[in-house]
Amino acid sequence: MSTTAMSAGTEALRAEGIVKTFGRITALNGVSMHVARGEMLGILGDNGAGKSTLMKILTGYHQPTSGQVFVNGAPVDLGSVDQARAFGIECVYQDLALVNGLSIYHNLFLNREILRRGPFRLLDHRTMRRRAQAALEDIGVTVASVDLEVGALSGGQRQAIAVARAVASNARILLLDEPLAAMGAREAGLIIDLIERLKARGDIAIVMIAHNYAQTLEICDRVMLMQHGEVTYESHAAETSPAELLEIVRREYRAARAG
Amino acid sequence: MDHTASAGGSANAGPRRGIAGRLHAFLLRPEASVIVVAVVLVIYFQFANANFLTDANLQTVSQFIAAPVIIACGEIMLLICREIDLSVGQVFALAPFVMERAAHAGAPVVLAIVAALAVCALIGFVIGLITIRLKVPSFITTLGMLFLITGVTLTISRGFPADTPGGPLLTNIMGNWGYAEIVWALGVVLVMHIVLRDTRWGLHTIATGGNVIAAAEAGININRIRMGNFILTSTLGGFAGLLEAFRIGSTDPLAGGSNIMFLGVASGVIGGTAIAGGAGTIVGGLVGGIVLGVLQDGFTLQGINAFTFDIIIGAAILLAMVANIHLARLRGAGQA
């Protein structure tokens, strides 16, 4: 990765005219989006609107039928999850990302383990512990001990660890899949604080998929409404309201029923 | 721990200090309850029968323990990554015959041993291939292999035992000296303990069993992990079979079998390995094997018959599982 100045406000990720068909089903019908460093984009929409398909194209899991993805302004081919990662794109899936039976620091370094010198290539637990501690402090996540098993943590703490892992592995474009779903207010507050801190750093672009309009408008800079594979509305978060978004969705439903 | 608490960290977060703290930490370990049971059993049998801690009896106990513990080391790795090998007891019986045939055909004994282990590794590879590529659950794959290998062993041996090849030195090293088997078993335990705790292989085995999606997402080649552990288990099973044959001085087509396989699995499970995968320790398997071996030997000394013994083993496994599940809940409560 180049080390040229990556200041806040410059475009990190852009997708243009993304079409994705699965056989005769069109999941995405010409979707465009963009997000800048230090900015957070919320993608709202009901199940089946195409949010997840878009996310999977951005992580390299699916390839678009047509359309183009740009990273840092340059067209890129995200042929696989590994290729997307090489461009600094990392997705955090709720509850899928961590191994409950392993400690926090083992999870943070899973498949990127630090090894001791010597012929046996043994794990360097001490260094991994220390760096895990530092990585968590770096983004302001406090845990009693990095030796704790992830299974013993709350949903919010687990999500924070998963985000920390993505950031520690040098993610500069962070995709969050329903990070606040099924979370109490206190837990959600933990994650929202963490996201705010990441935004304040200015070097990370964040895209979040969500269901909850009010919550999304509160923490995102811009929101995008997706319906039946298309972007039907886009706005700065400050210039719209949950009521307005809801009205747009209702109007679409009525139109769909009439047509 | 040597690092100080971070600024703003909670004050009671660190582990408790002193003897009480150490004891508390020890009792929260998954294998702790089994270690306590093992110590209590040894004390009980020594009081009940003064012959228990004699050299002759310790040799006998160690021979009860060694083979199941070696097999447990493989099964624990498989159980952790959510697989099992039911056919390892048949590989146990086959390996000595492969060695005997190879030596009979003119191979030096050491080479014959290597050949036998290579055949066992190949069996593990085939199990892995059928399980991973053809997507047959390992429970079924190895159930089929169980019968298949028994048939092969009976065919090779024509149903007869044979003398093991090799001079007295090799025979002693490979199991005939009273403590040879247990020394080998402890060596295997030590190596596998390090593999599980301190290598990427061990960590990735736990990850594969604990959350296969997360493991694959992190880029771990989960099929390679599974395959490797199948090969490992078959090879260890064959190795245990070779040791047993050298100890007795003859190969036996009906050696091992499902009994030794279940003792191995039971050792692991009693020692805290989760049948559902994702957790387990090699040390737990060793202690589980010691408990089973001490029970078997102690009750033999007491004159309790074999039928009663099976009832006790069954009850012991059930009790150990109840204790483990209960302690796991306590552990979870302690950490949250």
Coordinates of C-alpha atoms in Angstrom, one line a residue:
Chain A
M1 CA 0.0 0.0 0.0
S2 CA 1.2 3.5 -0.8
T3 CA 2.0 5.8 2.0
T4 CA 0.8 9.0 0.3
A5 CA -1.1 11.4 2.4
M6 CA -4.5 9.9 3.0
S7 CA -6.3 12.9 4.5
A8 CA -9.9 13.0 5.7
G9 CA -12.4 14.0 3.0
T10 CA -10.6 12.4 0.0
E11 CA -12.6 9.6 -1.7
A12 CA -11.8 6.1 -0.5
L13 CA -14.3 3.9 -2.2
R14 CA -16.6 4.4 -5.1
A15 CA -18.9 2.0 -7.0
E16 CA -20.6 3.0 -10.3
G17 CA -23.5 1.3 -12.1
I18 CA -23.2 -2.0 -10.3
V19 CA -25.5 -4.6 -11.7
K20 CA -25.7 -8.1 -10.3
T21 CA -27.9 -10.8 -11.6
F22 CA -28.3 -14.4 -10.3
G23 CA -29.8 -16.3 -13.2
R24 CA -33.0 -14.4 -14.0
I25 CA -33.1 -12.5 -10.8
T26 CA -31.6 -9.0 -10.7
A27 CA -30.3 -8.3 -7.2
L28 CA -28.7 -5.0 -8.0
N29 CA -29.9 -2.8 -10.9
G30 CA -27.3 -0.1 -11.5
V31 CA -26.3 0.9 -7.9
S32 CA -23.7 3.7 -7.4
M33 CA -22.2 4.8 -4.1
H34 CA -19.2 6.5 -2.7
V35 CA -17.6 7.2 0.7
A36 CA -14.7 9.3 1.8
R37 CA -12.0 9.0 4.5
G38 CA -13.4 10.1 7.9
E39 CA -16.9 9.7 6.6
M40 CA -19.6 7.2 7.4
L41 CA -22.2 6.1 5.0
G42 CA -25.3 4.3 6.2
I43 CA -27.2 1.9 3.8
L44 CA -30.8 1.4 4.8
G45 CA -33.4 -0.9 3.3
D46 CA -35.6 -3.9 3.9
N47 CA -34.6 -7.5 3.5
G48 CA -34.1 -8.3 -0.1
A49 CA -33.4 -4.7 -1.1
G50 CA -29.8 -5.7 -2.2
K51 CA -27.8 -4.3 0.7
S52 CA -26.1 -7.6 1.4
T53 CA -25.4 -8.3 -2.3
L54 CA -23.8 -4.8 -2.6
M55 CA -21.7 -5.5 0.5
K56 CA -20.6 -8.9 -0.9
I57 CA -19.4 -7.2 -4.1
L58 CA -17.5 -4.6 -2.1
T59 CA -15.7 -7.4 -0.1
G60 CA -14.9 -9.3 -3.2
Y61 CA -17.1 -12.2 -2.3
H62 CA -19.4 -11.7 -5.4
Q63 CA -18.2 -10.2 -8.7
P64 CA -20.6 -7.7 -10.4
T65 CA -22.3 -8.6 -13.7
S66 CA -21.4 -5.1 -14.8
G67 CA -20.2 -1.8 -13.2
Q68 CA -16.9 -0.7 -11.7
V69 CA -15.5 -0.4 -8.2
F70 CA -12.8 2.3 -7.5
V71 CA -10.4 2.4 -4.5
N72 CA -8.6 5.7 -3.9
G73 CA -9.9 6.9 -7.3
A74 CA -8.4 4.0 -9.3
P75 CA -10.5 1.3 -10.9
V76 CA -9.9 -2.0 -9.2
D77 CA -11.0 -5.6 -9.8
L78 CA -12.1 -7.2 -6.5
G79 CA -11.8 -10.8 -7.7
S80 CA -11.7 -12.3 -4.2
V81 CA -12.0 -11.5 -0.5
D82 CA -8.2 -11.6 -0.3
Q83 CA -7.8 -9.1 -3.1
A84 CA -10.3 -6.8 -1.5
R85 CA -8.4 -7.1 1.8
A86 CA -5.2 -6.2 0.0
F87 CA -6.9 -2.9 -0.9
G88 CA -7.7 -2.3 2.8
I89 CA -11.4 -3.3 2.5
E90 CA -12.5 -5.3 5.5
C91 CA -16.0 -6.4 6.5
V92 CA -17.1 -7.1 10.0
Y93 CA -20.0 -9.5 10.2
Q94 CA -21.9 -9.7 13.5
D95 CA -21.2 -12.8 15.5
L96 CA -19.6 -14.6 12.6
A97 CA -16.1 -13.2 12.9
L98 CA -14.8 -14.5 16.2
V99 CA -14.0 -17.9 17.7
N100 CA -15.7 -18.1 21.2
G101 CA -13.3 -20.7 22.6
L102 CA -10.2 -18.6 22.0
S103 CA -8.9 -15.7 24.0
I104 CA -9.3 -12.1 22.8
Y105 CA -5.6 -11.8 21.7
H106 CA -5.7 -15.1 19.8
N107 CA -8.8 -13.8 18.0
L108 CA -7.1 -10.5 17.2
F109 CA -4.2 -12.4 15.6
L110 CA -6.0 -15.3 14.1
N111 CA -4.1 -16.5 11.0
R112 CA -1.7 -13.5 11.4
E113 CA 0.0 -15.0 14.5
I114 CA 3.4 -13.7 15.7
L115 CA 5.9 -16.5 16.0
R116 CA 9.0 -16.8 18.2
R117 CA 12.4 -17.1 16.6
G118 CA 13.8 -20.6 16.4
P119 CA 13.3 -23.8 14.5
F120 CA 10.0 -24.8 16.0
R121 CA 8.0 -21.6 15.0
L122 CA 6.2 -21.5 18.3
L123 CA 3.5 -18.9 19.0
D124 CA 4.8 -15.7 20.7
H125 CA 2.0 -15.4 23.2
R126 CA 3.7 -12.6 25.1
T127 CA 4.2 -10.3 22.1
M128 CA 0.7 -11.0 20.8
R129 CA -0.8 -10.2 24.3
R130 CA 1.1 -7.0 24.4
R131 CA 0.2 -5.9 20.9
A132 CA -3.4 -6.9 21.4
Q133 CA -3.5 -4.7 24.5
A134 CA -2.0 -1.8 22.6
A135 CA -4.4 -2.3 19.6
L136 CA -7.4 -2.2 21.9
E137 CA -6.2 0.8 23.8
D138 CA -5.5 2.5 20.5
I139 CA -9.1 2.5 19.6
G140 CA -10.3 3.0 23.2
V141 CA -11.7 -0.5 23.9
T142 CA -11.2 -1.6 27.5
V143 CA -11.4 -5.2 28.5
A144 CA -10.4 -6.7 31.9
S145 CA -7.7 -8.9 30.2
V146 CA -6.9 -9.9 26.7
D147 CA -6.6 -13.5 28.0
L148 CA -10.4 -13.7 28.4
E149 CA -12.2 -16.0 26.1
V150 CA -14.3 -14.2 23.6
G151 CA -17.3 -16.4 24.5
A152 CA -17.3 -14.8 28.0
L153 CA -17.8 -11.3 26.5
S154 CA -21.1 -9.4 25.8
G155 CA -22.4 -8.9 22.3
G156 CA -21.2 -5.3 22.2
Q157 CA -17.7 -6.2 23.5
R158 CA -17.4 -9.0 20.9
Q159 CA -18.4 -6.6 18.1
A160 CA -15.8 -4.1 19.4
I161 CA -13.1 -6.9 19.3
A162 CA -14.2 -7.8 15.7
V163 CA -13.9 -4.1 14.7
A164 CA -10.5 -3.8 16.5
R165 CA -9.3 -6.8 14.5
A166 CA -10.2 -5.3 11.2
V167 CA -8.6 -2.0 12.1
A168 CA -5.5 -3.7 13.5
S169 CA -5.1 -5.7 10.2
N170 CA -4.9 -2.3 8.5
A171 CA -8.4 -1.9 7.2
R172 CA -8.9 1.6 5.7
I173 CA -12.4 0.9 4.3
L174 CA -14.5 -0.7 7.0
L175 CA -17.8 -2.4 6.1
L176 CA -20.1 -3.0 9.1
D177 CA -22.9 -5.5 8.6
E178 CA -25.7 -4.6 11.1
P179 CA -23.3 -3.7 13.9
L180 CA -26.0 -2.6 16.3
A181 CA -28.6 -5.4 15.6
A182 CA -30.0 -7.1 18.7
M183 CA -28.1 -4.9 21.1
G184 CA -29.3 -3.1 24.2
A185 CA -28.8 0.7 24.5
R186 CA -25.7 0.4 26.6
E187 CA -24.1 -2.1 24.3
A188 CA -25.0 -0.1 21.2
G189 CA -23.5 3.0 22.9
L190 CA -20.2 1.1 23.3
I191 CA -20.1 0.5 19.5
I192 CA -21.3 4.0 18.6
D193 CA -18.5 5.5 20.7
L194 CA -16.0 3.2 19.0
I195 CA -17.3 4.2 15.5
E196 CA -17.1 7.9 16.5
R197 CA -13.5 7.5 17.5
L198 CA -12.7 5.7 14.3
K199 CA -14.3 8.5 12.3
A200 CA -12.4 11.1 14.2
R201 CA -9.1 9.5 13.2
G202 CA -9.9 10.6 9.6
D203 CA -8.1 7.8 7.8
I204 CA -10.9 5.3 7.7
A205 CA -14.0 5.2 5.6
I206 CA -17.0 3.4 7.1
V207 CA -20.0 1.9 5.4
M208 CA -22.7 0.5 7.6
I209 CA -25.7 -1.6 6.7
A210 CA -28.6 -1.2 9.1
H211 CA -32.3 -1.4 9.7
N212 CA -32.9 1.2 12.3
Y213 CA -33.5 4.6 10.7
A214 CA -33.2 6.8 13.8
Q215 CA -29.9 5.2 14.9
T216 CA -28.4 5.3 11.5
L217 CA -29.2 9.0 11.0
E218 CA -27.7 9.7 14.4
I219 CA -24.3 8.2 13.7
C220 CA -23.9 8.4 9.9
D221 CA -22.9 11.5 7.8
R222 CA -24.9 10.3 4.8
V223 CA -27.6 7.7 4.2
M224 CA -28.7 5.8 1.2
L225 CA -32.0 4.0 0.9
M226 CA -32.1 0.9 -1.1
Q227 CA -35.2 -0.8 -2.5
H228 CA -35.6 -3.7 -4.9
G229 CA -32.0 -3.5 -6.1
E230 CA -31.9 0.3 -6.6
V231 CA -30.9 3.4 -4.7
T232 CA -34.2 5.2 -4.3
Y233 CA -33.0 8.1 -2.0
E234 CA -29.8 9.6 -0.9
S235 CA -29.2 12.4 1.6
H236 CA -27.0 14.0 4.2
A237 CA -28.1 12.7 7.5
A238 CA -28.7 16.2 8.8
E239 CA -31.1 17.0 6.0
T240 CA -33.6 14.2 6.5
S241 CA -35.5 12.4 9.2
P242 CA -36.8 9.0 10.1
A243 CA -40.3 10.2 9.2
E244 CA -39.2 11.3 5.8
L245 CA -37.4 8.0 5.1
L246 CA -40.4 6.0 6.2
E247 CA -42.7 8.1 4.0
I248 CA -40.5 7.3 1.0
V249 CA -40.6 3.6 1.7
R250 CA -44.4 3.7 2.1
R251 CA -44.8 5.6 -1.2
E252 CA -42.7 3.0 -3.0
Y253 CA -44.8 0.2 -1.6
R254 CA -48.0 1.9 -2.6
A255 CA -46.6 2.5 -6.1
A256 CA -45.5 -1.2 -6.3
R257 CA -48.9 -2.4 -5.3
A258 CA -50.7 -0.1 -7.7
G259 CA -48.3 -1.0 -10.6
Chain B
M1 CA 1.1 -11.2 35.0
D2 CA 3.8 -8.7 34.7
H3 CA 2.1 -5.8 32.9
T4 CA 0.3 -3.2 35.0
A5 CA -3.3 -2.4 34.6
S6 CA -4.0 0.1 31.9
A7 CA -5.1 3.6 33.0
G8 CA -8.8 3.6 33.7
G9 CA -8.9 -0.2 33.8
S10 CA -11.1 -1.7 36.5
A11 CA -9.3 -2.4 39.8
N12 CA -10.5 -5.9 40.4
A13 CA -9.7 -7.1 36.9
G14 CA -6.4 -8.9 37.6
P15 CA -6.1 -12.5 38.8
R16 CA -6.2 -13.0 42.6
R17 CA -2.8 -13.4 44.2
G18 CA -1.5 -15.7 46.9
I19 CA -2.2 -19.4 47.5
A20 CA -6.0 -19.0 47.6
G21 CA -5.8 -17.1 44.3
R22 CA -3.6 -19.8 42.6
L23 CA -6.0 -22.5 43.9
H24 CA -9.0 -20.6 42.6
A25 CA -7.3 -20.2 39.2
F26 CA -6.4 -23.9 39.1
L27 CA -9.9 -25.1 40.0
L28 CA -11.3 -23.0 37.1
R29 CA -9.2 -24.9 34.6
P30 CA -11.2 -27.5 32.6
E31 CA -9.0 -30.4 33.6
A32 CA -8.8 -29.5 37.3
S33 CA -11.7 -31.6 38.5
V34 CA -10.2 -34.7 36.8
I35 CA -6.8 -34.1 38.4
V36 CA -8.4 -34.0 41.8
V37 CA -10.3 -37.2 41.0
A38 CA -7.0 -38.9 39.9
V39 CA -5.2 -38.0 43.1
V40 CA -8.1 -39.1 45.3
L41 CA -8.2 -42.4 43.4
V42 CA -4.5 -43.1 43.9
I43 CA -4.7 -42.3 47.6
Y44 CA -7.8 -44.5 48.0
F45 CA -6.3 -47.5 46.2
Q46 CA -3.0 -47.2 48.1
F47 CA -5.0 -47.3 51.4
A48 CA -7.2 -50.1 50.3
N49 CA -4.4 -52.2 49.0
A50 CA -0.7 -51.7 50.0
N51 CA 0.4 -53.3 46.7
F52 CA -0.9 -50.4 44.7
L53 CA 2.3 -48.2 44.7
T54 CA 4.7 -51.1 44.2
D55 CA 7.1 -51.2 41.2
A56 CA 5.4 -54.2 39.7
N57 CA 1.9 -52.7 39.9
L58 CA 3.0 -49.3 38.7
Q59 CA 4.3 -51.0 35.6
T60 CA 0.9 -52.6 35.1
V61 CA -0.9 -49.3 35.7
S62 CA 1.4 -47.5 33.3
Q63 CA 0.7 -50.2 30.6
F64 CA -3.1 -49.7 31.1
I65 CA -2.6 -46.0 30.7
A66 CA -0.1 -45.7 27.8
A67 CA -2.0 -46.9 24.7
P68 CA -5.3 -45.1 25.4
V69 CA -3.4 -41.8 26.2
I70 CA -1.5 -42.0 22.9
I71 CA -4.8 -42.6 21.0
A72 CA -6.4 -39.8 23.1
C73 CA -3.8 -37.3 21.8
G74 CA -5.1 -37.9 18.3
E75 CA -8.8 -38.1 19.1
I76 CA -8.6 -34.9 21.1
M77 CA -7.2 -33.0 18.1
L78 CA -10.0 -34.5 16.0
L79 CA -12.7 -33.8 18.5
I80 CA -11.5 -30.2 18.8
C81 CA -12.0 -29.7 15.1
R82 CA -15.4 -31.4 15.2
E83 CA -14.3 -34.8 13.8
I84 CA -13.8 -38.3 15.2
D85 CA -12.0 -41.5 14.2
L86 CA -13.8 -44.7 15.2
S87 CA -11.4 -46.9 13.3
V88 CA -8.2 -46.0 15.2
G89 CA -8.4 -49.2 17.3
Q90 CA -8.4 -51.3 14.1
V91 CA -5.4 -49.4 12.8
F92 CA -3.8 -50.3 16.2
A93 CA -4.2 -54.0 15.3
L94 CA -3.2 -53.6 11.7
A95 CA 0.1 -51.8 12.2
P96 CA 2.0 -54.7 13.8
F97 CA 1.0 -57.0 11.0
V98 CA 2.2 -54.6 8.3
M99 CA 5.5 -54.3 10.2
E100 CA 5.8 -58.1 10.6
R101 CA 5.0 -58.7 7.0
A102 CA 7.6 -56.1 5.9
A103 CA 10.2 -57.6 8.2
H104 CA 9.3 -61.1 7.0
A105 CA 9.9 -59.8 3.4
G106 CA 13.4 -58.8 4.4
A107 CA 13.2 -55.2 5.5
P108 CA 15.3 -54.1 8.5
V109 CA 13.0 -53.8 11.5
V110 CA 13.3 -50.0 11.8
L111 CA 12.3 -49.7 8.2
A112 CA 9.5 -52.1 8.8
I113 CA 8.2 -49.9 11.6
V114 CA 8.4 -46.8 9.4
A115 CA 6.5 -48.7 6.7
A116 CA 3.8 -49.7 9.2
L117 CA 3.4 -46.0 10.3
A118 CA 3.3 -44.9 6.6
V119 CA 0.5 -47.3 6.0
C120 CA -1.4 -45.9 9.0
A121 CA -0.8 -42.4 7.8
L122 CA -2.2 -43.4 4.4
I123 CA -5.3 -44.8 6.1
G124 CA -5.7 -41.4 7.8
F125 CA -5.3 -39.7 4.4
V126 CA -8.0 -41.9 2.9
I127 CA -10.4 -41.1 5.8
G128 CA -9.7 -37.5 5.3
L129 CA -10.3 -37.7 1.6
I130 CA -13.6 -39.4 2.0
T131 CA -14.7 -37.1 4.7
I132 CA -13.6 -33.8 3.2
R133 CA -13.9 -34.4 -0.6
L134 CA -16.9 -36.7 -0.6
K135 CA -18.5 -34.9 2.4
V136 CA -19.3 -38.1 4.3
P137 CA -19.4 -37.3 8.1
S138 CA -16.2 -38.7 9.7
F139 CA -18.4 -40.7 12.1
I140 CA -19.7 -42.7 9.1
T141 CA -16.4 -42.8 7.2
T142 CA -14.5 -44.3 10.1
L143 CA -17.3 -46.6 11.0
G144 CA -16.9 -48.1 7.5
M145 CA -13.1 -48.1 7.9
L146 CA -13.5 -49.9 11.2
F147 CA -15.0 -53.0 9.5
L148 CA -12.8 -52.7 6.4
I149 CA -9.5 -52.6 8.3
T150 CA -10.5 -55.5 10.6
G151 CA -11.1 -57.5 7.4
V152 CA -7.7 -56.5 6.0
T153 CA -5.9 -57.4 9.3
L154 CA -7.6 -60.8 9.4
T155 CA -6.7 -61.4 5.8
I156 CA -3.1 -60.4 6.2
S157 CA -2.7 -62.5 9.4
R158 CA -5.0 -65.3 8.3
G159 CA -6.3 -64.9 11.8
F160 CA -3.1 -66.0 13.5
P161 CA -0.8 -64.1 15.8
A162 CA 2.9 -63.8 14.9
D163 CA 6.1 -63.1 16.8
T164 CA 7.4 -59.5 16.6
P165 CA 10.7 -59.1 14.7
G166 CA 13.9 -57.4 16.1
G167 CA 16.6 -57.8 18.7
P168 CA 16.2 -57.4 22.4
L169 CA 17.4 -53.8 22.5
L170 CA 14.9 -52.6 20.0
T171 CA 12.2 -54.7 21.5
N172 CA 12.9 -53.2 24.9
I173 CA 12.9 -49.7 23.6
M174 CA 9.7 -50.2 21.7
G175 CA 7.7 -51.4 24.6
N176 CA 9.1 -54.6 26.2
W177 CA 10.8 -52.7 29.1
G178 CA 8.2 -52.2 31.8
Y179 CA 8.0 -48.4 31.5
A180 CA 8.8 -48.1 27.8
E181 CA 5.3 -47.6 26.7
I182 CA 4.5 -44.9 29.3
V183 CA 7.7 -43.0 28.5
W184 CA 6.7 -43.0 24.8
A185 CA 3.2 -42.0 25.8
L186 CA 4.5 -39.1 27.9
G187 CA 6.7 -38.0 25.0
V188 CA 3.7 -38.0 22.7
V189 CA 1.7 -36.0 25.3
L190 CA 4.5 -33.4 25.7
V191 CA 4.9 -32.9 21.9
M192 CA 1.1 -32.7 21.3
H193 CA 0.6 -30.4 24.3
I194 CA 3.1 -28.0 22.7
V195 CA 1.5 -28.5 19.3
L196 CA -2.0 -27.6 20.6
R197 CA -1.0 -24.7 22.8
D198 CA 2.0 -23.1 21.2
T199 CA 1.7 -23.6 17.4
R200 CA -0.4 -22.2 14.6
W201 CA -1.6 -25.8 13.9
G202 CA -3.1 -26.1 17.4
L203 CA -4.7 -22.6 17.3
H204 CA -6.1 -23.3 13.9
T205 CA -7.5 -26.6 15.0
I206 CA -9.4 -24.9 17.8
A207 CA -10.6 -22.2 15.5
T208 CA -11.8 -24.7 12.9
G209 CA -13.9 -26.5 15.5
G210 CA -14.9 -23.4 17.4
N211 CA -16.2 -21.4 14.5
V212 CA -15.6 -22.8 11.0
I213 CA -16.9 -19.7 9.2
A214 CA -14.7 -17.4 11.2
A215 CA -11.7 -19.7 10.6
A216 CA -12.3 -19.8 6.9
E217 CA -12.9 -16.0 6.8
A218 CA -9.6 -15.5 8.5
G219 CA -8.0 -17.5 5.7
I220 CA -7.3 -20.7 7.5
N221 CA -7.3 -23.7 5.3
I222 CA -9.8 -25.7 7.4
N223 CA -9.6 -28.8 5.1
R224 CA -5.8 -29.0 5.6
I225 CA -6.3 -28.9 9.3
R226 CA -8.9 -31.7 9.3
M227 CA -6.8 -33.8 6.9
G228 CA -3.7 -33.4 9.1
N229 CA -5.5 -34.4 12.2
F230 CA -6.9 -37.5 10.6
I231 CA -3.4 -38.6 9.4
L232 CA -2.0 -37.8 12.9
T233 CA -4.7 -39.9 14.7
S234 CA -4.3 -42.9 12.5
T235 CA -0.5 -42.7 12.8
L236 CA -0.6 -42.4 16.6
G237 CA -3.1 -45.3 16.7
G238 CA -0.7 -47.5 14.7
F239 CA 2.3 -46.4 16.8
A240 CA 0.4 -47.4 20.0
G241 CA -0.4 -50.8 18.4
L242 CA 3.3 -51.3 17.6
L243 CA 4.3 -50.6 21.2
E244 CA 1.7 -53.0 22.5
A245 CA 2.9 -55.7 20.1
F246 CA 6.5 -55.3 21.1
R247 CA 5.5 -55.3 24.8
I248 CA 3.7 -58.7 24.5
G249 CA 6.2 -60.0 21.9
S250 CA 3.6 -61.0 19.4
T251 CA 1.1 -59.5 17.1
D252 CA -2.6 -60.2 17.7
P253 CA -5.2 -59.7 15.0
L254 CA -7.9 -58.9 17.6
A255 CA -5.8 -56.4 19.6
G256 CA -7.1 -53.0 20.4
G257 CA -10.4 -52.7 18.5
S258 CA -13.3 -50.5 19.5
N259 CA -12.4 -50.9 23.2
I260 CA -9.1 -49.1 23.0
M261 CA -10.6 -46.5 20.7
F262 CA -13.4 -45.8 23.2
L263 CA -10.9 -45.6 26.1
G264 CA -8.9 -43.0 24.1
V265 CA -12.0 -41.0 23.3
A266 CA -13.2 -41.4 26.9
S267 CA -9.8 -40.2 28.2
G268 CA -10.1 -37.0 26.2
V269 CA -13.8 -36.4 27.1
I270 CA -13.2 -37.1 30.8
G271 CA -10.3 -34.7 30.6
G272 CA -12.5 -31.9 29.4
T273 CA -12.4 -32.1 25.6
A274 CA -15.7 -30.9 24.2
I275 CA -17.5 -33.4 22.0
A276 CA -19.0 -30.5 20.2
G277 CA -15.6 -29.2 19.3
G278 CA -13.6 -26.0 19.8
A279 CA -12.1 -26.8 23.2
G280 CA -9.9 -29.4 24.9
T281 CA -6.5 -30.0 26.3
I282 CA -3.9 -32.8 25.9
V283 CA -3.0 -32.7 29.6
G284 CA -6.7 -33.3 30.3
G285 CA -6.5 -36.4 28.1
L286 CA -3.5 -37.7 29.9
V287 CA -5.2 -37.3 33.3
G288 CA -8.4 -38.8 31.9
G289 CA -6.3 -41.8 30.8
I290 CA -4.7 -42.0 34.2
V291 CA -8.1 -42.0 35.9
L292 CA -9.4 -44.8 33.7
G293 CA -6.1 -46.8 34.1
V294 CA -6.0 -46.4 37.9
L295 CA -9.7 -47.4 38.1
Q296 CA -9.1 -50.5 36.0
D297 CA -6.0 -51.6 37.9
G298 CA -7.2 -50.6 41.3
F299 CA -10.4 -52.6 40.9
T300 CA -8.5 -55.6 39.6
L301 CA -6.3 -55.5 42.7
Q302 CA -9.5 -55.3 44.8
G303 CA -10.9 -58.3 43.0
I304 CA -13.8 -56.6 41.5
N305 CA -14.8 -58.4 38.3
A306 CA -14.8 -57.1 34.8
F307 CA -18.6 -56.7 34.6
T308 CA -18.7 -54.4 37.5
F309 CA -15.7 -52.5 36.1
D310 CA -17.7 -51.5 33.0
I311 CA -20.5 -50.2 35.2
I312 CA -18.0 -48.1 37.1
I313 CA -16.3 -46.8 33.9
G314 CA -19.7 -45.8 32.5
A315 CA -20.7 -44.1 35.7
A316 CA -17.3 -42.3 35.9
I317 CA -17.7 -40.9 32.4
L318 CA -21.2 -39.6 33.2
L319 CA -20.0 -38.1 36.4
A320 CA -17.0 -36.4 34.8
M321 CA -19.2 -34.9 32.1
V322 CA -21.7 -33.6 34.6
A323 CA -18.9 -32.1 36.6
N324 CA -17.3 -30.6 33.5
I325 CA -20.5 -29.0 32.2
H326 CA -21.3 -27.7 35.7
L327 CA -17.8 -26.2 36.1
A328 CA -17.9 -24.7 32.7
R329 CA -21.0 -22.8 33.7
L330 CA -19.2 -21.6 36.9
R331 CA -16.3 -20.5 34.8
G332 CA -18.6 -18.6 32.4
A333 CA -20.2 -16.9 35.4
G334 CA -16.8 -16.0 36.9
Q335 CA -15.6 -14.2 33.8
A336 CA -18.7 -12.3 32.8

